[in-house]
CSV table of C-alpha atoms in Angstrom, one decimal:
chain,number,residue,atom,x,y,z
A,1,MET,CA,-81.4,52.8,51.0
A,2,PRO,CA,-77.6,52.8,51.1
A,3,THR,CA,-77.6,49.1,50.3
A,4,ALA,CA,-79.7,49.7,47.2
A,5,LEU,CA,-77.3,52.4,46.1
A,6,LEU,CA,-74.3,50.1,46.6
A,7,VAL,CA,-75.8,47.4,44.6
A,8,LEU,CA,-76.7,49.8,41.8
A,9,PHE,CA,-73.1,51.1,41.8
A,10,LEU,CA,-71.7,47.6,41.6
A,11,LEU,CA,-73.9,46.8,38.6
A,12,VAL,CA,-72.8,50.0,36.8
A,13,VAL,CA,-69.1,49.1,37.4
A,14,LEU,CA,-69.7,45.6,36.1
A,15,PHE,CA,-71.5,46.9,33.0
A,16,VAL,CA,-68.6,49.3,32.3
A,17,VAL,CA,-66.1,46.4,32.7
A,18,VAL,CA,-68.0,44.2,30.3
A,19,MET,CA,-68.4,47.0,27.8
A,20,LEU,CA,-64.7,47.6,27.9
A,21,ALA,CA,-63.9,43.9,27.4
A,22,LYS,CA,-66.3,43.7,24.5
A,23,THR,CA,-65.0,46.9,22.9
A,24,VAL,CA,-61.2,46.7,23.3
A,25,ARG,CA,-59.5,43.7,21.4
A,26,ILE,CA,-55.7,43.1,21.6
A,27,VAL,CA,-54.4,40.9,18.7
A,28,PRO,CA,-50.9,39.3,19.2
A,29,GLN,CA,-48.1,39.8,16.7
A,30,ALA,CA,-48.2,37.5,13.5
A,31,ARG,CA,-51.9,37.0,14.1
A,32,ALA,CA,-55.0,38.1,12.4
A,33,ALA,CA,-58.5,38.3,13.9
A,34,ILE,CA,-61.7,37.9,11.7
A,35,VAL,CA,-64.6,40.1,12.9
A,36,GLU,CA,-68.2,39.3,12.0
A,37,ARG,CA,-71.2,41.6,12.5
A,38,PHE,CA,-74.4,39.8,12.9
A,39,GLY,CA,-72.8,36.6,11.4
A,40,LYS,CA,-71.4,38.4,8.4
A,41,TYR,CA,-67.7,39.2,7.7
A,42,LYS,CA,-67.0,42.7,8.9
A,43,GLY,CA,-63.2,43.0,8.7
A,44,THR,CA,-59.8,41.7,9.8
A,45,LEU,CA,-58.2,43.1,12.9
A,46,PRO,CA,-54.4,43.6,12.6
A,47,ALA,CA,-51.9,43.0,15.5
A,48,GLY,CA,-52.2,45.4,18.4
A,49,LEU,CA,-55.0,47.3,20.1
A,50,ASN,CA,-58.3,47.3,18.3
A,51,ILE,CA,-61.8,48.8,19.1
A,52,VAL,CA,-65.0,47.0,18.1
A,53,VAL,CA,-68.7,47.6,18.7
A,54,PRO,CA,-69.7,45.6,21.7
A,55,PHE,CA,-72.5,43.1,21.3
A,56,ILE,CA,-72.6,43.9,17.6
A,57,ASP,CA,-69.1,43.0,16.3
A,58,LYS,CA,-67.7,39.6,17.3
A,59,VAL,CA,-64.2,38.2,16.8
A,60,ARG,CA,-64.9,34.8,15.3
A,61,TYR,CA,-61.5,33.4,14.3
A,62,LEU,CA,-57.8,34.1,15.3
A,63,ILE,CA,-55.6,33.0,12.4
A,64,ASP,CA,-51.8,32.3,12.8
A,65,LEU,CA,-49.9,33.9,10.0
A,66,ARG,CA,-46.6,32.2,10.8
A,67,GLU,CA,-45.2,29.2,8.9
A,68,GLN,CA,-46.5,26.0,10.3
A,69,VAL,CA,-45.2,22.5,10.3
A,70,VAL,CA,-47.6,19.6,10.2
A,71,SER,CA,-46.5,16.0,10.3
A,72,PHE,CA,-48.9,13.4,9.0
A,73,PRO,CA,-48.9,9.8,10.2
A,74,PRO,CA,-47.6,7.1,7.8
A,75,GLN,CA,-49.9,6.1,5.0
A,76,PRO,CA,-49.9,2.8,3.0
A,77,VAL,CA,-49.0,3.4,-0.7
A,78,ILE,CA,-48.9,0.8,-3.4
A,79,THR,CA,-46.0,1.0,-5.9
A,80,GLU,CA,-46.0,0.1,-9.5
A,81,ASP,CA,-44.7,-3.4,-8.8
A,82,ASN,CA,-47.6,-4.0,-6.3
A,83,LEU,CA,-45.6,-3.6,-3.1
A,84,VAL,CA,-47.2,-1.8,-0.2
A,85,VAL,CA,-44.9,0.8,1.5
A,86,SER,CA,-45.6,3.2,4.4
A,87,ILE,CA,-44.8,6.8,3.8
A,88,ASP,CA,-45.0,9.6,6.3
A,89,THR,CA,-44.6,13.2,5.2
A,90,VAL,CA,-44.1,16.7,6.7
A,91,ILE,CA,-45.7,19.8,5.2
A,92,TYR,CA,-44.4,23.4,5.7
A,93,PHE,CA,-47.1,25.9,4.9
A,94,GLN,CA,-48.2,29.5,5.7
A,95,VAL,CA,-51.5,31.3,5.6
A,96,THR,CA,-51.3,34.2,3.3
A,97,ASP,CA,-55.0,35.3,3.2
A,98,PRO,CA,-56.8,34.8,6.6
A,99,VAL,CA,-60.3,35.6,5.1
A,100,THR,CA,-60.0,33.0,2.3
A,101,ALA,CA,-58.5,30.4,4.7
A,102,THR,CA,-61.5,31.0,7.0
A,103,TYR,CA,-64.4,31.0,4.6
A,104,GLU,CA,-63.2,29.0,1.6
A,105,ILE,CA,-62.5,25.8,3.5
A,106,ALA,CA,-63.7,24.5,6.8
A,107,ASN,CA,-60.4,22.8,8.0
A,108,TYR,CA,-57.4,23.6,5.8
A,109,ILE,CA,-55.0,21.4,7.8
A,110,GLN,CA,-57.2,18.3,7.2
A,111,ALA,CA,-57.6,19.3,3.6
A,112,VAL,CA,-53.9,19.6,3.1
A,113,GLU,CA,-53.4,16.2,4.7
A,114,GLN,CA,-55.9,14.4,2.5
A,115,LEU,CA,-54.6,16.2,-0.6
A,116,THR,CA,-51.0,15.1,0.3
A,117,MET,CA,-52.0,11.5,0.7
A,118,THR,CA,-53.9,11.3,-2.6
A,119,THR,CA,-51.1,13.1,-4.5
A,120,LEU,CA,-48.5,10.9,-2.9
A,121,ARG,CA,-50.4,7.8,-4.0
A,122,ASN,CA,-50.6,9.1,-7.6
A,123,ILE,CA,-46.9,9.8,-7.7
A,124,VAL,CA,-45.6,6.7,-6.0
A,125,GLY,CA,-48.1,4.5,-8.0
A,126,GLY,CA,-46.1,5.2,-11.2
A,127,MET,CA,-42.8,4.1,-9.6
A,128,ASP,CA,-41.3,0.8,-8.6
A,129,LEU,CA,-39.8,0.2,-5.2
A,130,GLU,CA,-36.3,1.0,-6.2
A,131,GLN,CA,-37.3,4.3,-7.7
A,132,THR,CA,-39.5,5.1,-4.7
A,133,LEU,CA,-36.5,4.6,-2.4
A,134,THR,CA,-34.1,6.6,-4.5
A,135,SER,CA,-36.3,9.4,-5.8
A,136,ARG,CA,-37.2,11.4,-2.8
A,137,ASP,CA,-36.4,14.8,-4.4
A,138,GLU,CA,-38.7,13.9,-7.4
A,139,ILE,CA,-41.5,13.0,-5.0
A,140,ASN,CA,-41.1,16.1,-3.0
A,141,SER,CA,-41.1,18.3,-6.1
A,142,GLY,CA,-44.3,16.6,-7.4
A,143,LEU,CA,-46.1,17.0,-4.1
A,144,ARG,CA,-45.1,20.6,-3.7
A,145,GLY,CA,-46.3,21.5,-7.2
A,146,VAL,CA,-49.7,19.8,-6.8
A,147,LEU,CA,-50.3,21.2,-3.2
A,148,ASP,CA,-49.3,24.7,-4.1
A,149,GLU,CA,-51.7,24.8,-7.0
A,150,ALA,CA,-54.6,23.3,-5.0
A,151,THR,CA,-54.1,25.3,-1.8
A,152,GLY,CA,-53.6,28.7,-3.6
A,153,LYS,CA,-57.4,29.3,-3.7
A,154,TRP,CA,-57.5,28.5,0.1
A,155,GLY,CA,-55.2,31.4,0.9
A,156,ILE,CA,-52.3,28.9,1.9
A,157,ARG,CA,-48.8,28.7,0.4
A,158,VAL,CA,-47.0,25.4,0.7
A,159,ASN,CA,-43.3,26.1,1.1
A,160,ARG,CA,-41.8,22.7,1.4
A,161,VAL,CA,-42.8,19.0,1.4
A,162,GLU,CA,-40.5,16.5,3.0
A,163,ILE,CA,-40.8,12.7,3.2
A,164,LYS,CA,-39.7,11.5,6.6
A,165,GLY,CA,-39.5,7.8,5.8
A,166,ILE,CA,-40.4,5.1,3.4
A,167,ASP,CA,-40.8,1.7,5.0
A,168,PRO,CA,-41.2,-1.3,2.7
A,169,PRO,CA,-42.7,-4.6,4.0
A,170,PRO,CA,-40.6,-6.7,6.4
A,171,SER,CA,-40.1,-9.5,3.8
A,172,ILE,CA,-38.9,-6.9,1.3
A,173,LYS,CA,-36.5,-5.5,3.9
A,174,ASP,CA,-35.1,-8.9,4.6
A,175,ALA,CA,-34.6,-9.5,0.9
A,176,MET,CA,-33.0,-6.1,0.4
A,177,GLU,CA,-30.7,-6.8,3.3
A,178,LYS,CA,-29.7,-10.2,1.9
A,179,GLN,CA,-29.1,-8.6,-1.5
A,180,MET,CA,-27.1,-5.8,0.0
A,181,ARG,CA,-25.1,-8.3,2.0
A,182,ALA,CA,-24.5,-10.4,-1.1
A,183,ASP,CA,-23.3,-7.3,-3.0
A,184,ARG,CA,-21.0,-6.4,-0.2
A,185,ASP,CA,-19.6,-9.9,0.0
A,186,LYS,CA,-19.1,-9.9,-3.8
A,187,ARG,CA,-17.2,-6.5,-3.6
A,188,ALA,CA,-15.2,-7.9,-0.7
A,189,LEU,CA,-14.3,-11.0,-2.7
A,190,ILE,CA,-13.4,-8.9,-5.7
A,191,LEU,CA,-11.2,-6.6,-3.6
A,192,THR,CA,-9.6,-9.6,-1.9
A,193,ALA,CA,-8.9,-11.2,-5.3
A,194,GLU,CA,-7.4,-7.9,-6.6
A,195,GLY,CA,-5.2,-7.7,-3.5
A,196,GLN,CA,-4.0,-11.2,-3.9
A,197,ARG,CA,-3.3,-10.6,-7.6
A,198,GLN,CA,-1.3,-7.4,-6.8
A,199,SER,CA,0.5,-9.3,-4.0
A,200,ALA,CA,1.4,-12.2,-6.4
A,201,ILE,CA,2.6,-9.7,-9.0
A,202,LEU,CA,4.7,-7.8,-6.5
A,203,THR,CA,6.1,-11.1,-5.1
A,204,ALA,CA,7.0,-12.3,-8.6
A,205,GLU,CA,8.7,-9.0,-9.3
A,206,GLY,CA,10.6,-9.3,-6.1
A,207,ASN,CA,11.6,-12.8,-6.8
A,208,LYS,CA,12.7,-11.9,-10.3
A,209,GLN,CA,14.8,-9.0,-9.0
A,210,SER,CA,16.2,-11.2,-6.2
A,211,ALA,CA,17.2,-13.9,-8.8
A,212,ILE,CA,18.8,-11.3,-11.0
A,213,LEU,CA,20.8,-9.8,-8.2
A,214,ASN,CA,21.8,-13.3,-6.9
A,215,ALA,CA,22.9,-14.3,-10.4
A,216,GLU,CA,24.9,-11.1,-10.8
A,217,GLY,CA,26.5,-11.6,-7.4
A,218,ASP,CA,27.4,-15.3,-8.2
A,219,ARG,CA,28.9,-14.1,-11.5
A,220,GLU,CA,31.0,-11.5,-9.9
A,221,SER,CA,32.0,-13.9,-7.1
A,222,LEU,CA,33.1,-16.5,-9.7
A,223,ILE,CA,35.0,-13.9,-11.6
A,224,LEU,CA,36.7,-12.6,-8.5
A,225,ARG,CA,37.5,-16.2,-7.4
A,226,ALA,CA,38.8,-17.1,-10.8
A,227,GLN,CA,41.0,-14.0,-10.8
A,228,ALA,CA,42.2,-14.8,-7.3
A,229,ASP,CA,43.0,-18.4,-8.3
A,230,ARG,CA,44.9,-17.2,-11.4
A,231,GLU,CA,46.9,-14.7,-9.4
A,232,ALA,CA,47.6,-17.4,-6.8
A,233,ALA,CA,48.7,-19.8,-9.5
A,234,ILE,CA,51.0,-17.1,-11.0
A,235,LEU,CA,52.5,-16.3,-7.6
A,236,ARG,CA,52.9,-20.0,-6.9
A,237,ALA,CA,54.7,-20.5,-10.3
A,238,GLN,CA,56.9,-17.6,-9.5
A,239,GLY,CA,57.7,-19.1,-6.1
A,240,GLU,CA,58.4,-22.5,-7.6
A,241,GLY,CA,60.6,-20.9,-10.2
A,242,GLN,CA,62.6,-19.1,-7.6
A,243,ALA,CA,62.8,-22.3,-5.5
A,244,ILE,CA,64.2,-24.2,-8.5
A,245,GLN,CA,66.7,-21.4,-9.1
A,246,THR,CA,67.7,-21.5,-5.5
A,247,VAL,CA,68.2,-25.3,-5.4
A,248,PHE,CA,70.2,-25.3,-8.6
A,249,GLN,CA,72.2,-22.4,-7.4
A,250,ALA,CA,72.9,-24.2,-4.1
A,251,ILE,CA,74.0,-27.2,-6.1
A,252,HIS,CA,76.4,-25.2,-8.1
A,253,ASP,CA,77.7,-23.3,-5.1
A,254,GLY,CA,78.1,-26.5,-3.0
A,255,GLN,CA,79.9,-28.6,-5.6
A,256,PRO,CA,78.7,-32.0,-4.2
A,257,ASP,CA,80.8,-35.1,-4.4
A,258,GLN,CA,80.1,-38.8,-3.7
A,259,SER,CA,80.6,-38.6,0.1
A,260,LEU,CA,77.9,-36.0,0.4
A,261,LEU,CA,75.5,-38.0,-1.6
A,262,ALA,CA,76.2,-41.2,0.4
A,263,TYR,CA,75.6,-39.2,3.6
A,264,GLN,CA,72.3,-37.9,2.3
A,265,TYR,CA,71.3,-41.4,1.4
A,266,LEU,CA,72.0,-42.6,4.9
A,267,GLN,CA,70.0,-39.8,6.3
A,268,MET,CA,67.0,-40.7,4.2
A,269,MET,CA,67.0,-44.4,5.1
A,270,PRO,CA,65.2,-44.0,8.4
A,271,LYS,CA,62.4,-42.1,6.7
A,272,ILE,CA,62.2,-44.8,4.1
A,273,ALA,CA,61.9,-47.4,6.9
A,274,GLU,CA,59.0,-45.5,8.5
A,275,GLY,CA,56.5,-47.1,6.1
A,276,SER,CA,54.0,-49.6,7.5
A,277,ALA,CA,55.0,-52.2,4.8
A,278,ASN,CA,58.7,-52.1,5.6
A,279,LYS,CA,59.2,-54.5,8.5
A,280,VAL,CA,62.8,-55.8,8.0
A,281,TRP,CA,65.9,-54.0,6.6
A,282,VAL,CA,69.1,-55.8,5.9
A,283,ILE,CA,72.3,-53.7,5.7
A,284,PRO,CA,75.0,-55.6,3.7
A,285,SER,CA,78.6,-55.6,4.9
A,286,GLU,CA,79.7,-53.9,1.8
A,287,ILE,CA,77.8,-50.8,2.6
A,288,THR,CA,80.7,-48.6,1.7
A,289,LYS,CA,81.1,-50.0,-1.7
A,290,ALA,CA,77.4,-49.8,-2.2
A,291,MET,CA,77.3,-46.2,-1.2
A,292,GLU,CA,80.2,-45.5,-3.4
A,293,GLY,CA,78.6,-47.2,-6.4
A,294,LEU,CA,75.3,-45.5,-5.6
A,295,GLY,CA,77.0,-42.2,-5.3
A,296,SER,CA,78.7,-42.7,-8.6
A,297,SER,CA,75.4,-43.6,-10.3
A,298,ILE,CA,73.6,-40.7,-8.9
A,299,HIS,CA,76.5,-38.4,-9.7
A,300,GLU,CA,76.5,-39.6,-13.3
A,301,ILE,CA,72.7,-39.5,-13.7
A,302,ALA,CA,72.3,-36.1,-12.2
A,303,GLY,CA,75.0,-34.7,-14.4
A,304,ILE,CA,77.3,-33.9,-11.5
A,305,PRO,CA,80.9,-34.0,-12.7
A,306,LYS,CA,83.4,-36.1,-10.9
A,307,ASP,CA,85.8,-33.2,-10.5
A,308,ALA,CA,84.2,-30.5,-8.4
A,309,THR,CA,85.5,-27.6,-10.4
A,310,PRO,CA,83.8,-24.3,-9.7
A,311,ARG,CA,81.2,-23.2,-12.1
A,312,LYS,CA,79.9,-19.8,-13.1
A,313,ARG,CA,77.3,-18.6,-10.6
A,314,VAL,CA,73.7,-18.5,-12.0
A,315,ASP,CA,72.0,-15.1,-11.5
A,316,MET,CA,68.7,-15.8,-9.8
A,317,GLY,CA,67.5,-12.2,-10.1
A,318,SER,CA,65.4,-10.4,-7.4
A,319,SER,CA,63.9,-12.6,-4.7
A,320,GLU,CA,60.9,-10.3,-4.3
A,321,PRO,CA,57.6,-11.8,-5.6
A,322,LEU,CA,56.3,-10.1,-8.7
A,323,VAL,CA,53.0,-8.2,-8.1
A,324,PRO,CA,50.6,-8.8,-11.0
A,325,ARG,CA,49.9,-5.7,-13.0
A,326,SER,CA,47.6,-6.9,-15.7
A,327,SER,CA,46.2,-10.2,-16.9
A,328,GLY,CA,48.1,-10.5,-20.3
A,329,ALA,CA,51.3,-8.9,-19.2
A,330,LEU,CA,51.4,-11.0,-15.9
A,331,GLU,CA,50.9,-14.3,-17.7
A,332,THR,CA,53.6,-13.5,-20.3
A,333,GLU,CA,56.2,-12.4,-17.7
A,334,THR,CA,55.4,-15.5,-15.6
A,335,ASN,CA,55.7,-17.9,-18.5
A,336,GLN,CA,59.0,-16.3,-19.6
A,337,ALA,CA,60.4,-16.5,-16.0
A,338,VAL,CA,59.4,-20.2,-15.6
A,339,GLN,CA,60.8,-21.2,-19.0
A,340,GLN,CA,64.0,-19.3,-18.3
A,341,ALA,CA,64.4,-21.0,-14.9
A,342,ILE,CA,63.8,-24.5,-16.4
A,343,ALA,CA,66.3,-23.8,-19.2
A,344,GLU,CA,68.9,-22.7,-16.7
A,345,ALA,CA,68.3,-25.8,-14.6
A,346,GLU,CA,68.6,-28.1,-17.6
A,347,SER,CA,71.8,-26.3,-18.7
A,348,ALA,CA,73.3,-26.6,-15.2
A,349,ALA,CA,72.4,-30.3,-15.0
A,350,HIS,CA,73.7,-31.1,-18.6
A,351,PRO,CA,76.5,-28.7,-19.4
A,352,GLY,CA,77.0,-30.0,-22.9
A,353,ARG,CA,73.4,-30.0,-23.9
A,354,THR,CA,71.3,-27.1,-25.0
A,355,ALA,CA,67.6,-26.8,-23.8
A,356,PRO,CA,65.1,-26.5,-26.6
A,357,ASP,CA,63.4,-23.6,-24.8
A,358,ALA,CA,66.6,-21.7,-24.4
A,359,LEU,CA,67.7,-21.6,-28.1
A,360,ASP,CA,66.3,-18.1,-28.6
A,361,ALA,CA,67.6,-16.7,-25.2
A,362,PRO,CA,70.5,-14.2,-25.5
A,363,GLY,CA,73.9,-15.1,-24.2
A,364,GLU,CA,77.4,-16.0,-25.2
A,365,PRO,CA,78.3,-19.4,-26.8
A,366,GLY,CA,79.5,-22.0,-24.3
A,367,GLU,CA,77.6,-20.5,-21.4
A,368,PRO,CA,74.6,-22.2,-19.7
A,369,GLY,CA,71.4,-21.0,-21.3
A,370,ALA,CA,73.1,-19.7,-24.4
A,371,PRO,CA,72.9,-21.3,-27.9
A,372,ALA,CA,75.7,-23.5,-28.9
A,373,ALA,CA,78.3,-22.3,-31.4
A,374,PRO,CA,78.1,-23.6,-34.9
């Protein structure tokens, strides 16, 4: 008896548990449960705790109301220029009406996949390969418009359609890579040519500027060298003029006679004999008479008077070299100084003769360098 009661109690507990399991339904968040009664739609259970009639009401479908992402495998599509490309797509959709999505179509994911493929073939079939590769936004917009219109009656909203990849045939890939490589090589050659042209232009400009600067430097160098040569010639002429004045002044001051000239001649003879062509020299016994005659000749030729009477001392002026001040004034002063020195030398050598260059020089009549009296 106690065993029968225990079995009955266990059966009652089991029945109660089964009844509670069939009566209480917990629906997760962002889900919707479709309830049928005797195979007919009874209602939609929202998220949370729900009570249904056991053994009469049955939860047939549990619909996910969140946005779903479905990736479809690549599908072959023929373009307008008869090239087969493989395109794989990704669909972002969301169930807005669980009842319609349950009873209007058997498998809405498969329906969306097939609709996507057919629409994609229609859109890509009107494009060539280049347009297909560069018009992804246009393809996405066309797919979304068609899918949104077709899936609206299924209780589904297509949010986005994305093309993951477009793969042309291997031969087309090879040709495209060759074309792209050729384009890059052409651009590289163009850029290289542009760089060489710019380099040549800049080199020519640099050579031009260098040639101009070198020419200007040579011109300034020649001008400075010419000015230096002119100033050196002027200073040399001044020195020679002062040397001439000093020599003639020494001649006037020394009052040379025939004995001095003969002595100078004897001193110069060894230097004359130093030449390689002079091998033998014969000195005559009448060397004294020869020296006397030679001294007389030189004395008369040089304008040296026989009587060594003192002459008037020639004023040589300042012994300091003149520093050139300007080109015109320096040449004029130098020429005047040289002409005056030559005129004084000629007057000293020939007392009774007037130098042509000293006719206009100021002085008293009868003095060296002064014009003769009428």
